[in-house]
Coordinates of C-alpha atoms in Angstrom, one line a residue:
Chain A
K3 CA -0.1 0.0 0.0
A4 CA 2.0 3.6 -1.1
G5 CA 1.7 5.6 2.4
V6 CA 1.2 9.8 2.2
T7 CA 2.0 11.3 -0.8
Q8 CA 3.1 15.3 -0.3
T9 CA 4.1 18.2 -2.9
P10 CA 5.2 19.6 -3.3
R11 CA 8.2 18.8 -1.0
Y12 CA 10.2 22.3 -0.9
L13 CA 8.7 25.7 -1.6
I14 CA 10.4 28.7 -1.3
K15 CA 7.9 31.9 -1.4
T16 CA 7.9 36.2 -0.6
R17 CA 6.5 37.5 2.5
G18 CA 2.9 38.6 1.8
Q19 CA 2.0 35.5 -1.1
Q20 CA 0.2 32.4 -0.2
V21 CA 1.0 28.7 -0.5
T22 CA -1.2 26.0 -1.1
L23 CA -0.2 22.6 0.0
S24 CA -1.2 19.3 -0.9
C25 CA -1.7 15.6 0.9
S26 CA -2.8 12.5 -0.9
P27 CA -3.3 10.0 2.8
I28 CA -3.2 6.3 2.3
S29 CA -5.7 4.5 0.3
G30 CA -8.9 3.7 2.2
H31 CA -7.8 6.7 4.8
R32 CA -10.7 9.3 5.8
S33 CA -9.1 11.5 8.7
V34 CA -6.5 13.7 7.8
S35 CA -4.2 16.2 10.2
W36 CA -1.7 18.4 9.8
Y37 CA 1.2 19.5 11.6
Q38 CA 3.5 22.3 11.5
Q39 CA 7.1 21.4 12.6
T40 CA 9.7 24.1 14.5
P41 CA 12.7 23.9 15.9
G42 CA 11.1 26.3 18.9
Q43 CA 7.9 25.5 19.0
G44 CA 8.2 21.4 17.7
L45 CA 5.1 19.6 16.2
Q46 CA 2.2 21.7 16.6
F47 CA -1.2 20.2 15.3
L48 CA -3.3 22.6 12.5
F49 CA -6.3 20.5 12.0
E50 CA -8.1 18.0 10.5
Y51 CA -10.6 16.6 8.3
F52 CA -12.4 13.8 8.4
S53 CA -14.9 13.5 5.3
E54 CA -14.1 16.0 3.7
T55 CA -15.7 18.6 7.3
Q56 CA -13.2 20.2 9.7
R57 CA -13.1 18.2 13.1
N58 CA -10.8 19.6 15.1
K59 CA -8.5 22.7 14.9
G60 CA -5.5 23.7 16.4
N61 CA -4.2 27.3 17.2
F62 CA -3.5 29.3 14.4
P63 CA -5.1 32.0 13.3
G64 CA -7.6 31.9 10.2
R65 CA -4.9 32.8 7.7
F66 CA -4.3 29.2 7.9
S67 CA -6.9 26.8 6.1
G68 CA -7.9 23.8 4.7
R69 CA -10.2 21.6 2.8
Q70 CA -11.0 17.9 2.3
F71 CA -12.1 16.3 -1.3
S72 CA -14.1 13.1 -1.9
N73 CA -11.3 11.6 -2.3
S74 CA -9.9 12.4 1.1
R75 CA -7.2 14.1 -0.3
S76 CA -6.2 17.0 1.3
E77 CA -5.1 20.8 1.0
M78 CA -4.3 23.6 3.5
N79 CA -3.5 27.2 2.6
V80 CA -1.3 29.4 4.4
S81 CA -2.3 33.3 3.1
T82 CA -0.5 36.2 3.4
L83 CA 2.6 35.0 4.7
E84 CA 5.2 35.9 7.1
L85 CA 8.9 34.4 7.6
G86 CA 7.7 32.5 11.0
D87 CA 5.4 30.6 8.6
S88 CA 8.6 28.7 7.6
A89 CA 8.6 25.2 8.8
L90 CA 8.3 21.3 7.7
Y91 CA 4.0 21.2 7.3
L92 CA 3.3 17.7 7.6
C93 CA 0.1 15.4 6.7
A94 CA -0.8 12.0 8.5
S95 CA -3.8 10.1 7.9
S96 CA -5.6 8.3 9.6
P97 CA -7.9 5.0 9.3
S98 CA -11.8 5.0 9.7
G99 CA -13.1 4.0 13.1
V100 CA -11.4 4.7 17.0
T101 CA -7.7 4.9 16.4
Y102 CA -4.9 7.3 16.8
E103 CA -2.4 5.9 14.9
Q104 CA -1.4 8.2 12.5
Y105 CA 0.8 7.8 9.3
F106 CA 2.5 10.9 8.2
G107 CA 3.6 11.9 5.5
P108 CA 7.1 13.4 4.6
G109 CA 6.8 16.6 4.5
T110 CA 6.6 20.3 2.8
R111 CA 9.6 22.2 3.8
L112 CA 8.0 26.0 2.9
T113 CA 10.8 28.2 3.7
V114 CA 9.4 32.4 3.5
T115 CA 11.9 35.2 2.4
Chain B
G14 CA -2.6 23.2 28.6
Q15 CA -1.7 19.3 28.0
Q16 CA 1.8 18.3 28.0
L17 CA 4.7 16.1 26.9
N18 CA 7.8 16.0 28.4
Q19 CA 10.7 13.7 27.5
S20 CA 13.9 13.1 28.6
P21 CA 16.0 13.2 28.2
Q22 CA 16.8 15.2 25.1
S23 CA 19.9 14.0 23.6
M24 CA 21.4 10.6 24.1
F25 CA 25.1 9.8 22.8
I26 CA 25.4 6.2 22.7
Q27 CA 28.3 3.4 21.6
E28 CA 27.0 1.3 18.8
G29 CA 25.3 -1.8 20.7
E30 CA 24.3 -0.7 23.8
D31 CA 21.0 -0.1 24.9
V32 CA 18.9 2.7 25.6
S33 CA 16.2 3.9 27.4
M34 CA 14.1 7.2 27.1
N35 CA 10.7 8.0 29.0
C36 CA 7.8 10.4 28.6
T37 CA 5.7 12.3 31.2
S38 CA 2.7 14.5 31.4
S39 CA 0.9 16.1 34.4
S40 CA -2.4 14.8 32.9
I41 CA -3.6 11.2 32.2
F42 CA -3.7 9.5 28.7
N43 CA -5.4 6.8 27.8
T44 CA -3.3 5.8 24.3
W45 CA 0.3 6.5 23.9
L46 CA 2.3 6.5 21.0
W47 CA 5.8 6.7 20.0
Y48 CA 7.4 7.9 16.4
K49 CA 11.0 8.1 15.1
Q50 CA 11.9 10.8 12.4
D51 CA 14.5 10.8 10.6
P52 CA 16.4 14.2 9.3
G53 CA 14.3 15.5 6.6
E54 CA 11.6 13.0 6.4
G55 CA 8.1 12.4 8.5
P56 CA 8.0 10.4 11.5
V57 CA 7.2 6.9 11.1
L58 CA 4.7 5.1 13.9
L59 CA 6.7 2.9 15.9
I60 CA 4.8 1.3 18.4
A61 CA 1.2 2.2 19.7
L62 CA -0.2 2.2 23.8
Y63 CA -3.8 1.7 24.6
K64 CA -3.7 0.2 28.1
A65 CA -2.0 1.2 31.2
G66 CA 0.9 -1.2 32.3
E67 CA 0.5 -2.6 28.7
L68 CA 4.1 -3.8 27.5
T69 CA 4.7 -3.9 23.0
S70 CA 7.9 -4.6 21.9
N71 CA 8.3 -4.3 17.8
G72 CA 11.5 -5.7 16.9
R73 CA 14.4 -4.7 18.9
L74 CA 12.0 -2.1 20.9
T75 CA 9.6 -2.4 23.4
A76 CA 7.7 1.1 24.5
Q77 CA 5.5 0.8 28.1
F78 CA 2.5 2.4 29.1
G79 CA 2.7 3.3 32.7
I80 CA 0.4 2.4 35.2
T81 CA -0.3 5.7 36.5
R82 CA -1.2 6.6 32.3
K83 CA 1.0 9.4 32.4
D84 CA 3.9 8.0 31.5
S85 CA 5.5 6.1 29.1
F86 CA 8.8 4.3 28.2
L87 CA 10.9 3.2 25.0
N88 CA 13.9 0.9 25.0
I89 CA 16.0 -0.2 22.1
S90 CA 17.9 -3.1 23.3
A91 CA 21.6 -3.7 21.4
S92 CA 21.4 0.3 19.2
I93 CA 23.0 0.1 15.8
P94 CA 23.8 3.3 13.6
S95 CA 20.7 3.4 11.4
D96 CA 18.6 4.0 15.1
V97 CA 19.8 7.5 15.3
G98 CA 16.9 10.1 14.7
I99 CA 14.4 12.2 17.1
Y100 CA 12.3 9.9 18.6
F101 CA 9.2 11.8 19.6
C102 CA 5.8 10.6 22.5
A103 CA 2.6 11.7 21.7
G104 CA -1.1 10.6 22.7
P105 CA -3.6 11.9 21.7
T106 CA -5.6 15.1 23.8
S107 CA -8.3 14.9 26.1
G108 CA -11.3 16.0 24.4
S109 CA -10.3 14.6 21.4
S110 CA -12.5 10.9 21.7
N111 CA -12.3 9.7 17.9
T112 CA -10.3 12.9 16.4
G113 CA -6.9 13.3 14.9
K114 CA -5.3 15.8 17.3
L115 CA -2.3 14.3 19.7
I116 CA 0.1 16.6 21.0
F117 CA 3.9 15.8 20.5
G118 CA 6.9 15.8 23.2
Q119 CA 10.1 17.7 22.2
G120 CA 11.5 14.7 20.9
T121 CA 14.5 13.0 22.4
T122 CA 17.6 12.9 19.5
L123 CA 19.6 9.2 19.7
Q124 CA 22.8 9.7 18.2
V125 CA 24.9 6.2 17.2
K126 CA 28.6 6.1 17.7
P127 CA 30.1 2.7 15.8

């Protein structure tokens, strides 16, 4: 079974721009969660989508948004980029049902200049 | 809010040695997850624990769910160079029943000297 895929792997953007990151979960997984990883703050939860609905949200500003499509693929968008948004953005998928086991993709490394 | 504290923050050991690390919280957790992250990659799930007192192995790795439900331990036996990486503990936040919201510890960085 193919793992979680994320595109692009690397991205360089300028302050003020917006960016869209994509995630394809493991086949059959319906839950997709997004995390931001930085050296200072570690891994922080952004949001989770299940069956095209946002099921949970972390403490990030409204500039961070996401969505999920009917095939469970997910995208996250960051508008009006700031230097502090430079991070590794990780997507994780989880099977349906009561499980907390999440399987991560390789991440998208975003650099904001 | 809930926090997970991992110790030690980093370890530098000789190949062949056993490794122990732990994760503690002031809150009760119903699930403990252990992940390993290699540079430039996403975390890989190593072991999941669901019951207090549970001891689970995955090859040379053994993890335990503390009986107080406020801690968990990960042991690696006979370390090898490919064990190098950052090890994270994680668990679902309180009130996140059946949702994918995990909090993570700050990680233990393991270096192995051949």
